[in-house]
PDB file of C-alpha atoms in Angstrom:
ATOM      1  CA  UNK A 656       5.916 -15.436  17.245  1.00 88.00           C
ATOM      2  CA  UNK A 657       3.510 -14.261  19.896  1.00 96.00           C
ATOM      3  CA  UNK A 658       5.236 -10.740  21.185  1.00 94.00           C
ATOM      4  CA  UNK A 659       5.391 -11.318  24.970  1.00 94.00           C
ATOM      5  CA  UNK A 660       7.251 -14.835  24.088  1.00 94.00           C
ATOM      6  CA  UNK A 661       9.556 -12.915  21.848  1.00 95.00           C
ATOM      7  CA  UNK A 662      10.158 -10.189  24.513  1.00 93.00           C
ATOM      8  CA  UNK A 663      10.874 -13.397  27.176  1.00 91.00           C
ATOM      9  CA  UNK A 664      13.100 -15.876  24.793  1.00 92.00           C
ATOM     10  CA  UNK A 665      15.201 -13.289  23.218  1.00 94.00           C
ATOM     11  CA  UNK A 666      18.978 -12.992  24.103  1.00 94.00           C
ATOM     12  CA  UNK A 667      22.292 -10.729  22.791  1.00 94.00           C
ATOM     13  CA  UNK A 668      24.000 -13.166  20.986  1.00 96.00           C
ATOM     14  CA  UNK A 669      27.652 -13.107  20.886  1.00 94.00           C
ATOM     15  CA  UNK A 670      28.285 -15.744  18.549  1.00 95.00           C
ATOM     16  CA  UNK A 671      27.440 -15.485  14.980  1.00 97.00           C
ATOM     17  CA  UNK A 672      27.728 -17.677  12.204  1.00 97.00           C
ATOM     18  CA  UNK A 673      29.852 -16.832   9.071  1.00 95.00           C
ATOM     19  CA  UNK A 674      26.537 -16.242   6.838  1.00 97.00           C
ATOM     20  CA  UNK A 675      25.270 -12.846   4.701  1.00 97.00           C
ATOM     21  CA  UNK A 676      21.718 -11.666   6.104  1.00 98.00           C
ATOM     22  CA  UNK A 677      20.591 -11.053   2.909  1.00 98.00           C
ATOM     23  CA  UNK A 678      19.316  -7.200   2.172  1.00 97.00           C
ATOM     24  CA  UNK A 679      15.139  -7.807   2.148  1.00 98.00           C
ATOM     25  CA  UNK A 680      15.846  -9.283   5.763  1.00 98.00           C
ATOM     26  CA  UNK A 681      17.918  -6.564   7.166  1.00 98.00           C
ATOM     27  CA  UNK A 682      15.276  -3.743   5.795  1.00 98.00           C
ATOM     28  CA  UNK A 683      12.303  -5.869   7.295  1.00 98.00           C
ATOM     29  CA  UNK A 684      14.450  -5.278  10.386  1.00 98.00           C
ATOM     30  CA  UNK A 685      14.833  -1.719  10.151  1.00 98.00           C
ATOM     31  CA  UNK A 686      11.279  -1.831   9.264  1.00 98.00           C
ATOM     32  CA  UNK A 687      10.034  -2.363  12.601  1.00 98.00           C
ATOM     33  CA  UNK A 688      12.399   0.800  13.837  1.00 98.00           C
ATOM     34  CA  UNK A 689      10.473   2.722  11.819  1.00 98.00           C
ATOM     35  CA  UNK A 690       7.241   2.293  13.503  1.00 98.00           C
ATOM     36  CA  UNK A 691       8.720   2.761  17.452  1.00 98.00           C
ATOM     37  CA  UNK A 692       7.137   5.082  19.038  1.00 97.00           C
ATOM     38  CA  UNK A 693       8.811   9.113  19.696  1.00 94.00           C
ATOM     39  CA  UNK A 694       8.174  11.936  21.682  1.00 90.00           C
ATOM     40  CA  UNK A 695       6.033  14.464  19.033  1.00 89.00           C
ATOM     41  CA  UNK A 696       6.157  11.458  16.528  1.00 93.00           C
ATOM     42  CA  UNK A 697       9.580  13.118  15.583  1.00 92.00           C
ATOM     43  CA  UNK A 698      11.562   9.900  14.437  1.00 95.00           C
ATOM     44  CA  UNK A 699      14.914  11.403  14.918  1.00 96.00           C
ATOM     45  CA  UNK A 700      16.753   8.146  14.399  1.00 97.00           C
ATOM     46  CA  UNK A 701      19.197   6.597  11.732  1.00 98.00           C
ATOM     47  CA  UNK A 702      19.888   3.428  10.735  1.00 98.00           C
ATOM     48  CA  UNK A 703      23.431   2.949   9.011  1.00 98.00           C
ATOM     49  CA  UNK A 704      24.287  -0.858   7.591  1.00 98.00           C
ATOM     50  CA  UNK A 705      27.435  -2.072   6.995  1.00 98.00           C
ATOM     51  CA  UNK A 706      28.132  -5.473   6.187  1.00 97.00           C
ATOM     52  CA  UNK A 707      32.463  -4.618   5.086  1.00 97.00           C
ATOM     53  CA  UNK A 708      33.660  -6.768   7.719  1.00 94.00           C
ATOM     54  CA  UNK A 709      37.270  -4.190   7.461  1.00 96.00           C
ATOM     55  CA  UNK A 710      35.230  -1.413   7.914  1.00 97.00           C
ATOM     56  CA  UNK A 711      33.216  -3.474  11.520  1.00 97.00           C
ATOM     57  CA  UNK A 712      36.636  -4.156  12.836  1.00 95.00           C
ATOM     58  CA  UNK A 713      37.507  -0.900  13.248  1.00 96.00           C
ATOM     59  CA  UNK A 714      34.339   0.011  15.257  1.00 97.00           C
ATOM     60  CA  UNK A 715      35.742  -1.489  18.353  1.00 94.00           C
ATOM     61  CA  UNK A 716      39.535  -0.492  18.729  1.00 92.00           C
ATOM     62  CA  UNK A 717      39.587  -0.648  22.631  1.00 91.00           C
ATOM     63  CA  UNK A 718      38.245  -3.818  23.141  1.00 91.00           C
ATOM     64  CA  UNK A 719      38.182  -5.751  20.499  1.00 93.00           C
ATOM     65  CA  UNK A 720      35.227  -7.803  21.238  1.00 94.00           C
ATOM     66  CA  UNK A 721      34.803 -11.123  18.554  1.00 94.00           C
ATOM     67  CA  UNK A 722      30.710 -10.457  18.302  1.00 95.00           C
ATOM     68  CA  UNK A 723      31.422  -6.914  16.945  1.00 96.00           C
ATOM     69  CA  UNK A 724      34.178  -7.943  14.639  1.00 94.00           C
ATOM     70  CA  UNK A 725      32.663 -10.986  13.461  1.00 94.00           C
ATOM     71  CA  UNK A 726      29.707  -9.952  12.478  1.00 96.00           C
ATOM     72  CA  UNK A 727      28.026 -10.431   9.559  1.00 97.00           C
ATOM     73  CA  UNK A 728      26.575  -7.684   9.960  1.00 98.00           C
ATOM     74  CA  UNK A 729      26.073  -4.615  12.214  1.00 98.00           C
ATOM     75  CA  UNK A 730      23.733  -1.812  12.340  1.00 98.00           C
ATOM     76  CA  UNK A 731      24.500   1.745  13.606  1.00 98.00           C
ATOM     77  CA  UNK A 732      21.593   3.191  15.556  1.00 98.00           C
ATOM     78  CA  UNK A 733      22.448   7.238  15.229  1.00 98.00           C
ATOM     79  CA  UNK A 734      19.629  10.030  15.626  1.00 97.00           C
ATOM     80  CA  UNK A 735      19.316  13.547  14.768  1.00 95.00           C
ATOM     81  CA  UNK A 736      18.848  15.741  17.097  1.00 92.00           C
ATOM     82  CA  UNK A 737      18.012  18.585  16.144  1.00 88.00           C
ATOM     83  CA  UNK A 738      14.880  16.943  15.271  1.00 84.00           C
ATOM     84  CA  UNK A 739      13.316  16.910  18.534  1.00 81.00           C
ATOM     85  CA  UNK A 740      15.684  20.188  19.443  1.00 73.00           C
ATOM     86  CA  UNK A 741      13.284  22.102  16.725  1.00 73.00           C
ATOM     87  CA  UNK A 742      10.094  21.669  19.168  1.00 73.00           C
ATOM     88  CA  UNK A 743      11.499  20.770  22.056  1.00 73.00           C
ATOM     89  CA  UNK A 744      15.130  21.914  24.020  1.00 69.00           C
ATOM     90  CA  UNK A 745      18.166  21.797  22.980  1.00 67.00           C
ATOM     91  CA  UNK A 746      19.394  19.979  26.470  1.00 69.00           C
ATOM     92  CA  UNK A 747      16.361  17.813  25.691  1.00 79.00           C
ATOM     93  CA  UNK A 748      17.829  13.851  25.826  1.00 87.00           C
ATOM     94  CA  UNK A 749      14.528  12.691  23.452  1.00 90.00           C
ATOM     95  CA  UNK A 750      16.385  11.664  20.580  1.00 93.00           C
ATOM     96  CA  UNK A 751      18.352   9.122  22.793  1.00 95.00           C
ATOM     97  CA  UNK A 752      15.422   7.302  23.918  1.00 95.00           C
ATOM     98  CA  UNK A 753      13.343   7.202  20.647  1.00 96.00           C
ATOM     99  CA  UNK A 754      16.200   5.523  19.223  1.00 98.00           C
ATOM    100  CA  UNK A 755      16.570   3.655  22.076  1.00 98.00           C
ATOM    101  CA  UNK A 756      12.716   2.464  21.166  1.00 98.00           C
ATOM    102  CA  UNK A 757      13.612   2.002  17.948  1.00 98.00           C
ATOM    103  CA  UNK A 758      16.635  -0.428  18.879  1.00 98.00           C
ATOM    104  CA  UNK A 759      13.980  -2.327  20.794  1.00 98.00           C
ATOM    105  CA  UNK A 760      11.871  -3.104  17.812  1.00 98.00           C
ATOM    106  CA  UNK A 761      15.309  -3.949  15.940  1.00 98.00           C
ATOM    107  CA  UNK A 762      15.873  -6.548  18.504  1.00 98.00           C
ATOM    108  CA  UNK A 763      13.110  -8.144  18.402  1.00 98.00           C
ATOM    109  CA  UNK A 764      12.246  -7.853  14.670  1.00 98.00           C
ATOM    110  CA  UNK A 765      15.340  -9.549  14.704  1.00 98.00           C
ATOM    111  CA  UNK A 766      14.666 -12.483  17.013  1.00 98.00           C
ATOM    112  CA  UNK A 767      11.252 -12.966  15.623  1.00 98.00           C
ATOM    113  CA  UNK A 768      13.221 -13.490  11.711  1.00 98.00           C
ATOM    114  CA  UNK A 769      15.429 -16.271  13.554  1.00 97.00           C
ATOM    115  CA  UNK A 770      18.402 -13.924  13.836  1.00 98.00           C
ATOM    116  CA  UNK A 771      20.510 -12.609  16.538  1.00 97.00           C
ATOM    117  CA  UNK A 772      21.938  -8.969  17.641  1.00 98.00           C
ATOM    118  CA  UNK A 773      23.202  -7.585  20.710  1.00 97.00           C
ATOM    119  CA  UNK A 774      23.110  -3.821  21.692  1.00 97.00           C
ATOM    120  CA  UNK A 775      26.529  -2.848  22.025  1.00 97.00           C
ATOM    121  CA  UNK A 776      27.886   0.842  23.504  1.00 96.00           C
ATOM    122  CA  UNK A 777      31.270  -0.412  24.101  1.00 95.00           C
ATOM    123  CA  UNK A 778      32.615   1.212  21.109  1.00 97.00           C
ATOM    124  CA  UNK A 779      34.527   4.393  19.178  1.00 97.00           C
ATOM    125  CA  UNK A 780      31.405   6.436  18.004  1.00 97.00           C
ATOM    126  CA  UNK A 781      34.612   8.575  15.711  1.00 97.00           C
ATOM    127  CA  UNK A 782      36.097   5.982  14.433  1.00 97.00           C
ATOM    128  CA  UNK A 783      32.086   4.596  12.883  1.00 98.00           C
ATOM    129  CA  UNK A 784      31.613   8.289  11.856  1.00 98.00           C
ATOM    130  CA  UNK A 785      35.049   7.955  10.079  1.00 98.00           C
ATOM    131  CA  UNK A 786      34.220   4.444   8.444  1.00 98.00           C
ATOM    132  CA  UNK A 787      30.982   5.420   7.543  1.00 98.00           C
ATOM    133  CA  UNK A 788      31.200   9.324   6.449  1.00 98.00           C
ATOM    134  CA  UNK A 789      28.363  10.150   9.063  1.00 98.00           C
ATOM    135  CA  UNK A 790      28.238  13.668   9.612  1.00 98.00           C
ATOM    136  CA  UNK A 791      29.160  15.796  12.728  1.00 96.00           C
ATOM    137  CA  UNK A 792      25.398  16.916  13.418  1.00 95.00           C
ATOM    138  CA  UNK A 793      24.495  13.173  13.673  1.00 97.00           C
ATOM    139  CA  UNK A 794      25.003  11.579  17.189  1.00 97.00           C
ATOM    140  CA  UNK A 795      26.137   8.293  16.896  1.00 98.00           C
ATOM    141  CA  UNK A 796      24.541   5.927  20.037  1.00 98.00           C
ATOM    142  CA  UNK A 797      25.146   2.228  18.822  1.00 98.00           C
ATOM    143  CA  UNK A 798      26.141  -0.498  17.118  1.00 98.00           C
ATOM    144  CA  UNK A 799      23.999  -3.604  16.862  1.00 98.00           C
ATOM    145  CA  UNK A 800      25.981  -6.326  15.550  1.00 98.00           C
ATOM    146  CA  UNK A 801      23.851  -8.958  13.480  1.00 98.00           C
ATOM    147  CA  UNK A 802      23.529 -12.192  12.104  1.00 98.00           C
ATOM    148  CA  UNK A 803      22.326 -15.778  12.080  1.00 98.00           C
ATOM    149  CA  UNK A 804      23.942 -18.036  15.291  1.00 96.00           C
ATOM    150  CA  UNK A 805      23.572 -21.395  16.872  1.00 93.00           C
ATOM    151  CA  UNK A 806      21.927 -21.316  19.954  1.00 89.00           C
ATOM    152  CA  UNK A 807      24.358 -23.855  21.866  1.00 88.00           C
ATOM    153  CA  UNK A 808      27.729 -21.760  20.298  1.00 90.00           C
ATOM    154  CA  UNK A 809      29.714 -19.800  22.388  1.00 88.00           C
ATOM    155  CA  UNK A 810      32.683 -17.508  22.568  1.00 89.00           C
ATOM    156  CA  UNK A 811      35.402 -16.394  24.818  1.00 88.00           C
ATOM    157  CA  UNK A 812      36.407 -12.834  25.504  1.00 90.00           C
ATOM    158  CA  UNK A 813      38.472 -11.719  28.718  1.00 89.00           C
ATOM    159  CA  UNK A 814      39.386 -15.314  29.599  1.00 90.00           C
ATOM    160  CA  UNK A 815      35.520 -15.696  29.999  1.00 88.00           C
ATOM    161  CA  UNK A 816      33.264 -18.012  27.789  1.00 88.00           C
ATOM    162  CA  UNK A 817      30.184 -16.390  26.973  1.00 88.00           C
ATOM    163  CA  UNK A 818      27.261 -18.497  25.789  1.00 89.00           C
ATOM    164  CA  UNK A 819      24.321 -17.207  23.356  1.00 90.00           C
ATOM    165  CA  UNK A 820      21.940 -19.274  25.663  1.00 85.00           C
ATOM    166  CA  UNK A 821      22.509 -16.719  28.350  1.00 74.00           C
ATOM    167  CA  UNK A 822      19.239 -16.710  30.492  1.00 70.00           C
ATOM    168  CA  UNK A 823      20.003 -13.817  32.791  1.00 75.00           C
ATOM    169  CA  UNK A 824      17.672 -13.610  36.370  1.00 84.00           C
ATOM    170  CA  UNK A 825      15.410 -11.070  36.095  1.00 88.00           C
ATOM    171  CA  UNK A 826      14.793  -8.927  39.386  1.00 92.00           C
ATOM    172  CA  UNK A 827      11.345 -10.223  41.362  1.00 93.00           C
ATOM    173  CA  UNK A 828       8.357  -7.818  40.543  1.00 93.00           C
ATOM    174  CA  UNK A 829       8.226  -6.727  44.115  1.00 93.00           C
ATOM    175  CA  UNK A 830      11.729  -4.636  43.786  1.00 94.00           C
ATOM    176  CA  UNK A 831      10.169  -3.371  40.227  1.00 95.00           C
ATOM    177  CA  UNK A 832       7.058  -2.434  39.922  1.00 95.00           C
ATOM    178  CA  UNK A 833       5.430   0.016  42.425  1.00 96.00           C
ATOM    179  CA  UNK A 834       1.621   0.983  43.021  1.00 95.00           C
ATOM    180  CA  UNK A 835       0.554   5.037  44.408  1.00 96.00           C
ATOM    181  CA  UNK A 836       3.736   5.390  45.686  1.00 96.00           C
ATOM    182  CA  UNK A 837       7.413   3.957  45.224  1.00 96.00           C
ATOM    183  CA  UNK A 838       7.974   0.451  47.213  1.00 94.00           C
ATOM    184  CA  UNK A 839       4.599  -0.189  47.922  1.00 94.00           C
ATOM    185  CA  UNK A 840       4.756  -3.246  45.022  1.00 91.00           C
ATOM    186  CA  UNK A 841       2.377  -4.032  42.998  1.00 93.00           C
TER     187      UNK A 841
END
């Protein structure tokens, strides 16, 4: 798939269906984390995979949401710190948004394989360090639920139905991108 299509048509899916990802297509996945891009090329993140569908519904004890506990799959996006700490600060945020790159690329990867994920942060960080022995040092940021779906399935969650179609507006460019100075658009 072209990469500006894939950027445009893909969509957190909430909906999976009740099918393994087989291991070849998760680590193609996780592949394409490895190459994102990080401040001094310092790669702090971690990529933990779980497919123990006790062990997912534990992740999210607050709120319980069906595309986290019926996942096939889910990844856990963690990073190191002390990886970009070494050359950089220790108040220094890099770490988040390498990974954050790196979740990107996941997506996408993802989409382009005929999959879907969603980025979730609505979750306990302690009780995926507990599931998954990760140690203290390690910063837990996400969970990225996985798996093959059906485009036209949906789910409910708060009295809501969510759709996997969802085709959210996108701001104008005008109120986006600037040029010399901020609000003069582009």
């Amino acid at each position: 798939m072209e990469t500006l299509e894939c950027i445009r048509t893909r969509r957190s899916i909430r909906k999976f269906l009740d099918k393994e990802v087989p291991q070849d297509i998760i680590r193609e996945i996780l592949e394409a984390a490895r190459w994102a891009p990080s401040g001094g090329n310092k790669q702090p993140w971690r990529f933990v995979v779980t497919q123990d569908r006790e062990k997912i519904r534990t992740f999210d004890p607050y709120f319980h949401q069906p595309w986290v506990e019926q996942a096939p799959a889910v990844l856990v996006a963690c990073a190191n710190p002390h990886d970009t700490w070494a050359t950089y600060d220790e108040r220094d945020d890099c770490f988040v948004m390498d990974t954050s790159a790196a979740i990107q690329n996941v997506l996408l990867a993802a989409h382009n394989l005929g999959l879907g994920a969603v980025w979730i942060l609505s979750f306990s960080p302690k009780a995926v360090r507990k599931a998954l022995g990760i140690p203290p040092h390690i910063r837990v940021l996400s969970i990225i639920p996985l798996g093959y779906y059906d485009r036209d399935d949906e789910t409910e969650f708060a009295g809501k139905k969510v759709s996997n179609k969802g085709s959210l507006p996108r701001r104008p460019a005008e109120e986006i991108f600037f040029i010399e100075e901020y609000g003069a658009p582009l």
